[in-house]
XYZ file of C-alpha atoms in Angstrom:
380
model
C 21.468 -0.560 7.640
C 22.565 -2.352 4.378
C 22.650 -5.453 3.756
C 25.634 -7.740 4.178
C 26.009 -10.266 2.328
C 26.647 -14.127 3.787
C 27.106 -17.401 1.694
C 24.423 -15.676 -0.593
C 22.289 -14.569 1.839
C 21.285 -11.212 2.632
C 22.108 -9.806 6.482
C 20.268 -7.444 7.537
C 19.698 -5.590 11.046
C 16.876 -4.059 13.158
C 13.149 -4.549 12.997
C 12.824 -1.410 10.375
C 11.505 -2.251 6.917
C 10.559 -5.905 7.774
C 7.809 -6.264 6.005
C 9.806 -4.972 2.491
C 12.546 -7.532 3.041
C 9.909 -10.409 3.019
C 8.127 -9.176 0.112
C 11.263 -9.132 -2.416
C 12.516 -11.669 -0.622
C 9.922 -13.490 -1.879
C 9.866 -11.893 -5.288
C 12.792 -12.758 -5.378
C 13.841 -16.126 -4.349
C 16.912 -14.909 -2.061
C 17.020 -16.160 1.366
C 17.745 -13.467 3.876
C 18.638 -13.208 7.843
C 17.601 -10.540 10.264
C 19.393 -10.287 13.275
C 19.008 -7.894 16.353
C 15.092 -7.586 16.268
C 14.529 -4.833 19.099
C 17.438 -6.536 20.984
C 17.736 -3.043 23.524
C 13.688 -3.340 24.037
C 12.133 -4.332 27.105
C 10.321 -6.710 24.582
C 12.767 -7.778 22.183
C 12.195 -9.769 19.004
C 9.841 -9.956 16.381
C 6.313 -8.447 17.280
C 2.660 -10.591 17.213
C 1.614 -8.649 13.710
C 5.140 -9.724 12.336
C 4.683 -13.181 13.240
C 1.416 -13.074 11.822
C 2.902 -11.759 8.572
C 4.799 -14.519 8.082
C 2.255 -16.931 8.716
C 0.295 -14.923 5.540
C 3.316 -15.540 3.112
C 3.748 -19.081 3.955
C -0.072 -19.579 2.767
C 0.351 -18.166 -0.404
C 4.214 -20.043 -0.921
C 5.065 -23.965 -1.068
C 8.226 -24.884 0.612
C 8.734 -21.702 2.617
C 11.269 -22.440 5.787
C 11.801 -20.181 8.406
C 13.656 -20.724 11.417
C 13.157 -18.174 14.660
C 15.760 -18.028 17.643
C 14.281 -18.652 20.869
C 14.262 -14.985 21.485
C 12.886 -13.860 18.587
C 15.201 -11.637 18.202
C 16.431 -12.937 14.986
C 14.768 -14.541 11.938
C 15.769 -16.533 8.875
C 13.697 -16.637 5.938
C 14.242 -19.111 2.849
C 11.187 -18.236 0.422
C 9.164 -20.782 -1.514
C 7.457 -20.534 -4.814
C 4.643 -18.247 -4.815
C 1.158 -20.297 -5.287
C -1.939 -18.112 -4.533
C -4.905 -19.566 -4.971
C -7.389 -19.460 -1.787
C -6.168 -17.985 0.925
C -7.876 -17.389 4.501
C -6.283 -15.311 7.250
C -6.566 -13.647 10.377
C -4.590 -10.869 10.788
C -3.746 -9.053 13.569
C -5.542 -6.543 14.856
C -2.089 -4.963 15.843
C -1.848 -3.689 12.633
C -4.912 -2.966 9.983
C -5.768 -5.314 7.349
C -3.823 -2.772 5.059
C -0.603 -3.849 6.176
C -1.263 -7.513 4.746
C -2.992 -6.576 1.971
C -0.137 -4.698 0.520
C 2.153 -7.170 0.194
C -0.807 -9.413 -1.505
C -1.369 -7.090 -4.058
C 2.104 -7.032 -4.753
C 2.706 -10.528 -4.959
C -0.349 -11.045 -6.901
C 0.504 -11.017 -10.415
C 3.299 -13.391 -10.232
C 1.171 -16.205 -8.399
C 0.899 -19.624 -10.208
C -2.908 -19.422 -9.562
C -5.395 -16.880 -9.156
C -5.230 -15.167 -5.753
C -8.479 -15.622 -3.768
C -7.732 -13.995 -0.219
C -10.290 -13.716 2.137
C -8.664 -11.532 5.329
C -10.451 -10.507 8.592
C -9.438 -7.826 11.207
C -8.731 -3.712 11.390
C -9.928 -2.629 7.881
C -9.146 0.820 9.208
C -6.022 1.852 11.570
C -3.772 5.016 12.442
C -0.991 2.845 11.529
C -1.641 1.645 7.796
C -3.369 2.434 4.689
C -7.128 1.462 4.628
C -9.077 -1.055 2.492
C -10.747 1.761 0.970
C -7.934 3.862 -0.033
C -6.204 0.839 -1.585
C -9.203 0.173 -3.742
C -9.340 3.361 -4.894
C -5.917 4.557 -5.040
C -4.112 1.421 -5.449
C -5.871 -1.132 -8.175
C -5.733 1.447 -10.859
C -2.109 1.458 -10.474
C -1.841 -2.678 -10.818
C -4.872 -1.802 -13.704
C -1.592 0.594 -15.471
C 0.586 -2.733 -15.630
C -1.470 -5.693 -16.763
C -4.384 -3.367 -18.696
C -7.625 -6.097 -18.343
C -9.520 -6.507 -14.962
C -10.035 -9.994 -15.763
C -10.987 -10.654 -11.910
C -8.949 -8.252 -9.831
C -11.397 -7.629 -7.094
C -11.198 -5.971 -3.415
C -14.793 -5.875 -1.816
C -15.384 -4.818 1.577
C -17.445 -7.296 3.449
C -17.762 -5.835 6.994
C -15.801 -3.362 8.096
C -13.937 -2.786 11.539
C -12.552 -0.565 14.006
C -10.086 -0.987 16.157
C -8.787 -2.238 19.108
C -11.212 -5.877 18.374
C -11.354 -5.263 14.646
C -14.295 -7.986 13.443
C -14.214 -6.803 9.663
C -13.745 -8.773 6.474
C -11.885 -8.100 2.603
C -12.178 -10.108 0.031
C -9.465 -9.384 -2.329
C -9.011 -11.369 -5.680
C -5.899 -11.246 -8.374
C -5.071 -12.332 -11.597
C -1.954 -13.918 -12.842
C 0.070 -12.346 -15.258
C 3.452 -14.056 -16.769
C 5.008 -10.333 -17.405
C 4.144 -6.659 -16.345
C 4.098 -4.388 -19.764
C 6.547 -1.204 -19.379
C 4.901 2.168 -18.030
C 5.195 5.509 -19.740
C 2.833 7.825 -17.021
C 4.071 11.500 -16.924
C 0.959 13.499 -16.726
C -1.932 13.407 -14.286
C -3.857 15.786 -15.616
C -6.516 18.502 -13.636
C -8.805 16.887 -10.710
C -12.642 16.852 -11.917
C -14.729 15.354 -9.385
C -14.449 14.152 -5.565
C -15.682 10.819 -4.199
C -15.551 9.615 -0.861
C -17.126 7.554 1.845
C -17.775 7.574 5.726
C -18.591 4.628 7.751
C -19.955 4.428 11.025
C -19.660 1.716 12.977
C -21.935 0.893 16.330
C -22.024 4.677 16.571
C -24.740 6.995 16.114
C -25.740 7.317 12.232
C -25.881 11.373 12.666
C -21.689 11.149 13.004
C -21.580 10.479 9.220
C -23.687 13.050 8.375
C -21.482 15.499 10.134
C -18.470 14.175 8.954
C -19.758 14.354 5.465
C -21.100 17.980 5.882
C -17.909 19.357 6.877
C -15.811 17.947 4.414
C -17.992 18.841 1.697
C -17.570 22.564 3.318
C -14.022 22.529 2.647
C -14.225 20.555 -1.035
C -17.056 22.550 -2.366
C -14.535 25.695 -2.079
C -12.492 24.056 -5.123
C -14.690 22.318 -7.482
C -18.566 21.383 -7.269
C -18.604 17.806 -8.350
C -18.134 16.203 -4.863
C -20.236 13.767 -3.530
C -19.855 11.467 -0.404
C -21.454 8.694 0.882
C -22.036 6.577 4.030
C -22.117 3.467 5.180
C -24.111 3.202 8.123
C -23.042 -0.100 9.052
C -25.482 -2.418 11.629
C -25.062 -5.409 13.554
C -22.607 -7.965 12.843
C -21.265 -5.774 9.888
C -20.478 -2.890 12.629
C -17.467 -5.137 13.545
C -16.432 -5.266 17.066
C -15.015 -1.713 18.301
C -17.049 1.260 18.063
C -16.258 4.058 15.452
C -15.830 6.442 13.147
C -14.316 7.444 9.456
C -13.559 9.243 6.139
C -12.486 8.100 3.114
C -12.027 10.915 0.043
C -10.937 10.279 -3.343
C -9.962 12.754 -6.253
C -9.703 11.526 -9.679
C -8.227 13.523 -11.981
C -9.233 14.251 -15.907
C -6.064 11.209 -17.042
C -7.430 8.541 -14.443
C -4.967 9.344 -11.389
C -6.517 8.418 -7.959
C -5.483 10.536 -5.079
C -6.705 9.200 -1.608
C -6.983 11.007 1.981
C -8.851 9.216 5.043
C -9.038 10.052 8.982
C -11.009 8.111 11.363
C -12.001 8.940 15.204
C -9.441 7.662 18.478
C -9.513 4.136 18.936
C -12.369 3.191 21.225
C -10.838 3.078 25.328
C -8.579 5.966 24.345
C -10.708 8.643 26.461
C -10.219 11.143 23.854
C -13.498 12.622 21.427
C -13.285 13.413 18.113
C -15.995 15.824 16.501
C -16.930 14.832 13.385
C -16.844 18.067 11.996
C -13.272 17.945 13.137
C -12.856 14.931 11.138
C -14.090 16.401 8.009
C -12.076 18.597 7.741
C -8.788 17.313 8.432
C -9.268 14.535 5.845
C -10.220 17.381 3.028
C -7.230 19.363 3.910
C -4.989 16.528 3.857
C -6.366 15.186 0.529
C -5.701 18.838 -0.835
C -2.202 18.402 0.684
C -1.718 14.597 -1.908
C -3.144 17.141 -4.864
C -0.764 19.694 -4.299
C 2.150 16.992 -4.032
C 1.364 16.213 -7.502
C 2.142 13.161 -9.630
C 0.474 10.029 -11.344
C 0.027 7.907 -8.536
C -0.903 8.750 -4.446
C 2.228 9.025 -2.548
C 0.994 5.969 -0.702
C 1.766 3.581 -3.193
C 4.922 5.083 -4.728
C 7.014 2.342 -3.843
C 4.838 -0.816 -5.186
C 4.886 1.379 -8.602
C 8.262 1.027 -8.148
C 8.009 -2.435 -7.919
C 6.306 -3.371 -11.205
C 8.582 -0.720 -13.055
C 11.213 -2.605 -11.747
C 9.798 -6.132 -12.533
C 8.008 -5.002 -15.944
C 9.755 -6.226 -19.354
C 13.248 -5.663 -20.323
C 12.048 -1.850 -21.634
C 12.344 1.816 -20.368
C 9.250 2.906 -17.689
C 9.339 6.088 -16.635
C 6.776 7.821 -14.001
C 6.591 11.035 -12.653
C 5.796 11.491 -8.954
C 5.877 13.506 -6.144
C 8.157 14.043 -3.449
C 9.632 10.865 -2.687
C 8.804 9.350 1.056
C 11.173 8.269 3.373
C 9.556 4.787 2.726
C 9.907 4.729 -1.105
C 13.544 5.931 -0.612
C 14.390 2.900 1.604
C 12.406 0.561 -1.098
C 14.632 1.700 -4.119
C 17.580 0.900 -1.991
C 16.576 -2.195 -1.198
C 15.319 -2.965 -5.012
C 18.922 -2.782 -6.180
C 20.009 -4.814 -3.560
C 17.371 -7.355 -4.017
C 16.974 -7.135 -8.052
C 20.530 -5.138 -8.844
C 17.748 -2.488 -10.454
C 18.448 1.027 -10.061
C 16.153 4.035 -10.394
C 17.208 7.578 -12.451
C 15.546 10.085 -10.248
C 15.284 13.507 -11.878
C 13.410 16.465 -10.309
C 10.960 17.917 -13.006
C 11.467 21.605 -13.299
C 8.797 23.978 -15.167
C 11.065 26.181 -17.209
C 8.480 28.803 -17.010
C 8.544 29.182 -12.994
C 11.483 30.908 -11.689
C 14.086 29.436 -8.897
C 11.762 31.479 -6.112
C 8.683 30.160 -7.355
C 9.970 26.284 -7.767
C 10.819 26.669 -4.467
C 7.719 27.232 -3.017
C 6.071 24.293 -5.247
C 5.947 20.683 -4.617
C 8.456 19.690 -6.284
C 7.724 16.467 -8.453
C 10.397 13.891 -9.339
C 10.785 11.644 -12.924
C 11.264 8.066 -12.133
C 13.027 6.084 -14.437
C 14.174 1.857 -15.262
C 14.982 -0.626 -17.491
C 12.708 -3.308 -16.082
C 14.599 -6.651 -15.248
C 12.144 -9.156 -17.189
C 10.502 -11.140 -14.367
C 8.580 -13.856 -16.066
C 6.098 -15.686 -13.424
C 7.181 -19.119 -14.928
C 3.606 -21.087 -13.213
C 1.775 -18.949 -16.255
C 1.856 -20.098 -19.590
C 1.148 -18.470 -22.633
C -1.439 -19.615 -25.120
């Protein structure tokens, strides 16, 4: 639903999109209320991870409030001013460590100090983007905006599977006092194939068959692939037992697509063959190629974000089809920011009307950025 708006705060309703509303929130300085958290649910209000969430933001602000009801079931958020610095944090093991680390590397830039973040849980889960595939498909993006990599940093210190997690991130970000505009419209031909596979408290011979398998499929496209594992042992095996892939294609004008899978969730009863797993992850990271555009459709909507927050100057970007969840995000940008997006779908003039149909059709994103100046970070 949209927002209303009361006594200059923003009422919204429904768990959906939580985690957006906080972040611009945030970014933004407006104070917002959500009411009817899972009101009709057996287990209404605001779930553990969510919680947990909030907890994370009010380390990195000064002079955050937030006020719960007694059910849960509705929150109000006031934000602070965004601080960084060190930060250590459990999260959930709900919901992977990607789901937290998102919202860091968005609110990174604008800290007053350096972000040092040090989180531990689910590095991998069904439910968000990994740790890998945010390295790899994610930091280049941020890399497009503030050009040095004076200290941006995401290492992976142990890694875990779910349900007991047990793995570690260390993720570090510079300040920056402006994003520069973005001009990105070509992504140019894929030349090589990276990837890794991780086992964890599992036998080692999983990775090899994972890797086999997906180099099967990969191989049938281009020869420069190469995968490797991480045969992880003892206390850097995390907690759960398990399994994954991790596959990267980087094209010939530095664009990162990302595709991952990763066995059931230990307890589940079900067994995944590795070979299985190999192969799904290559066809789906053939699936991100053929959507086309500069950036992996993961992380359309934080490229959003620093278009939108960059200087007062046109950026324009060309992706692919737009998710459901980048849709929702430019909506809530102009309610947030006031900034709105031209979206224009980019036609080859060559192809005929049969033929575009049958491509993925990619889509021309275009702003004025608003300006945002992190005021903590002065210039020389």
């Amino acid at each position: 639903m949209p927002a209303v708006l009361e006594n200059d705060v923003l009422v919204y309703k429904g768990s959906n999109f939580f985690r957006q509303r906080l972040l611009l929130s945030t970014l933004s300085g407006r104070a917002i209320k959500i009411e009817e958290i899972r009101s009709t649910h057996d287990d209404p209000g605001l779930k553990e991870y969510e919680v947990n969430l909030i907890r994370l933001l009010d380390k990195v602000t000064n002079g955050t409030r937030v006020e719960l009801s007694e059910t849960g079931t509705s929150v109000y958020y006031q934000p602070g001013i965004l601080i960084g610095g060190q930060v250590n944090h459990s999260c959930s093991t709900q919901r992977g460590i990607g789901y937290y680390l998102e919202i860091l590397l968005a609110l990174g830039p604008f800290c007053k100090e350096p972000l040092n973040a040090v989180l531990q849980g689910v590095t991998h889960s069904d439910l968000d983007v990994s740790v890998d595939k945010i390295k790899a498909a994610a930091l280049p993006v941020l890399l497009k905006f503030i050009l040095v990599d004076d200290g941006l940093e995401l290492k992976v210190v142990r890694r875990g599977a779910p349900p007991l997690g047990g793995g570690e991130v260390v993720f570090k970000c510079p300040v920056r006092r402006h994003l520069r505009p973005l001009q990105w419209s070509k992504w140019g031909l894929v030349k090589r194939i990276r990837g890794v596979v991780y086992a964890l408290r599992v036998s080692p011979t999983m990775a090899n068959r994972v890797v086999e398998a997906a180099k099967g499929v990969m191989l049938n496209f281009i020869p420069d692939v190469y995968i490797n594992t991480d045969q992880c042992r003892g206390p850097n095996a995390g907690k759960s037992p398990g399994f994954g892939v991790s596959l990267v294609a980087e094209t010939t004008d530095k664009t990162f697509y990302c595709a991952e899978a990763k066995s059931v969730d230990a307890g589940q009863g079900d067994i995944t063959l590795p070979e299985d797993l190999g192969r799904v992850c290559a066809q789906r990271l053939l699936d991100e190629i053929h959507r086309g555009g500069a950036v992996d459709s993961a992380f359309q909507w934080i490229l959003a974000l620093w278009m939108a927050l960059g200087q007062k100057d046109v950026s324009e970007c060309v992706v692919g089809p737009l998710s459901e969840y980048t849709i929702t995000f430019l909506q809530h940008l102009k309610e947030f920011f006031g900034v709105m997006f031209k979206l224009d779908v980019v036609r080859d003039e060559e192809e005929s009307d049969e033929e575009q149909g049958s491509l993925s059709q990619q889509v021309r994103m275009t702003c004025v950025g608003i300006g945002y100046v992190n005021i903590s970070k002065r210039t020389l």
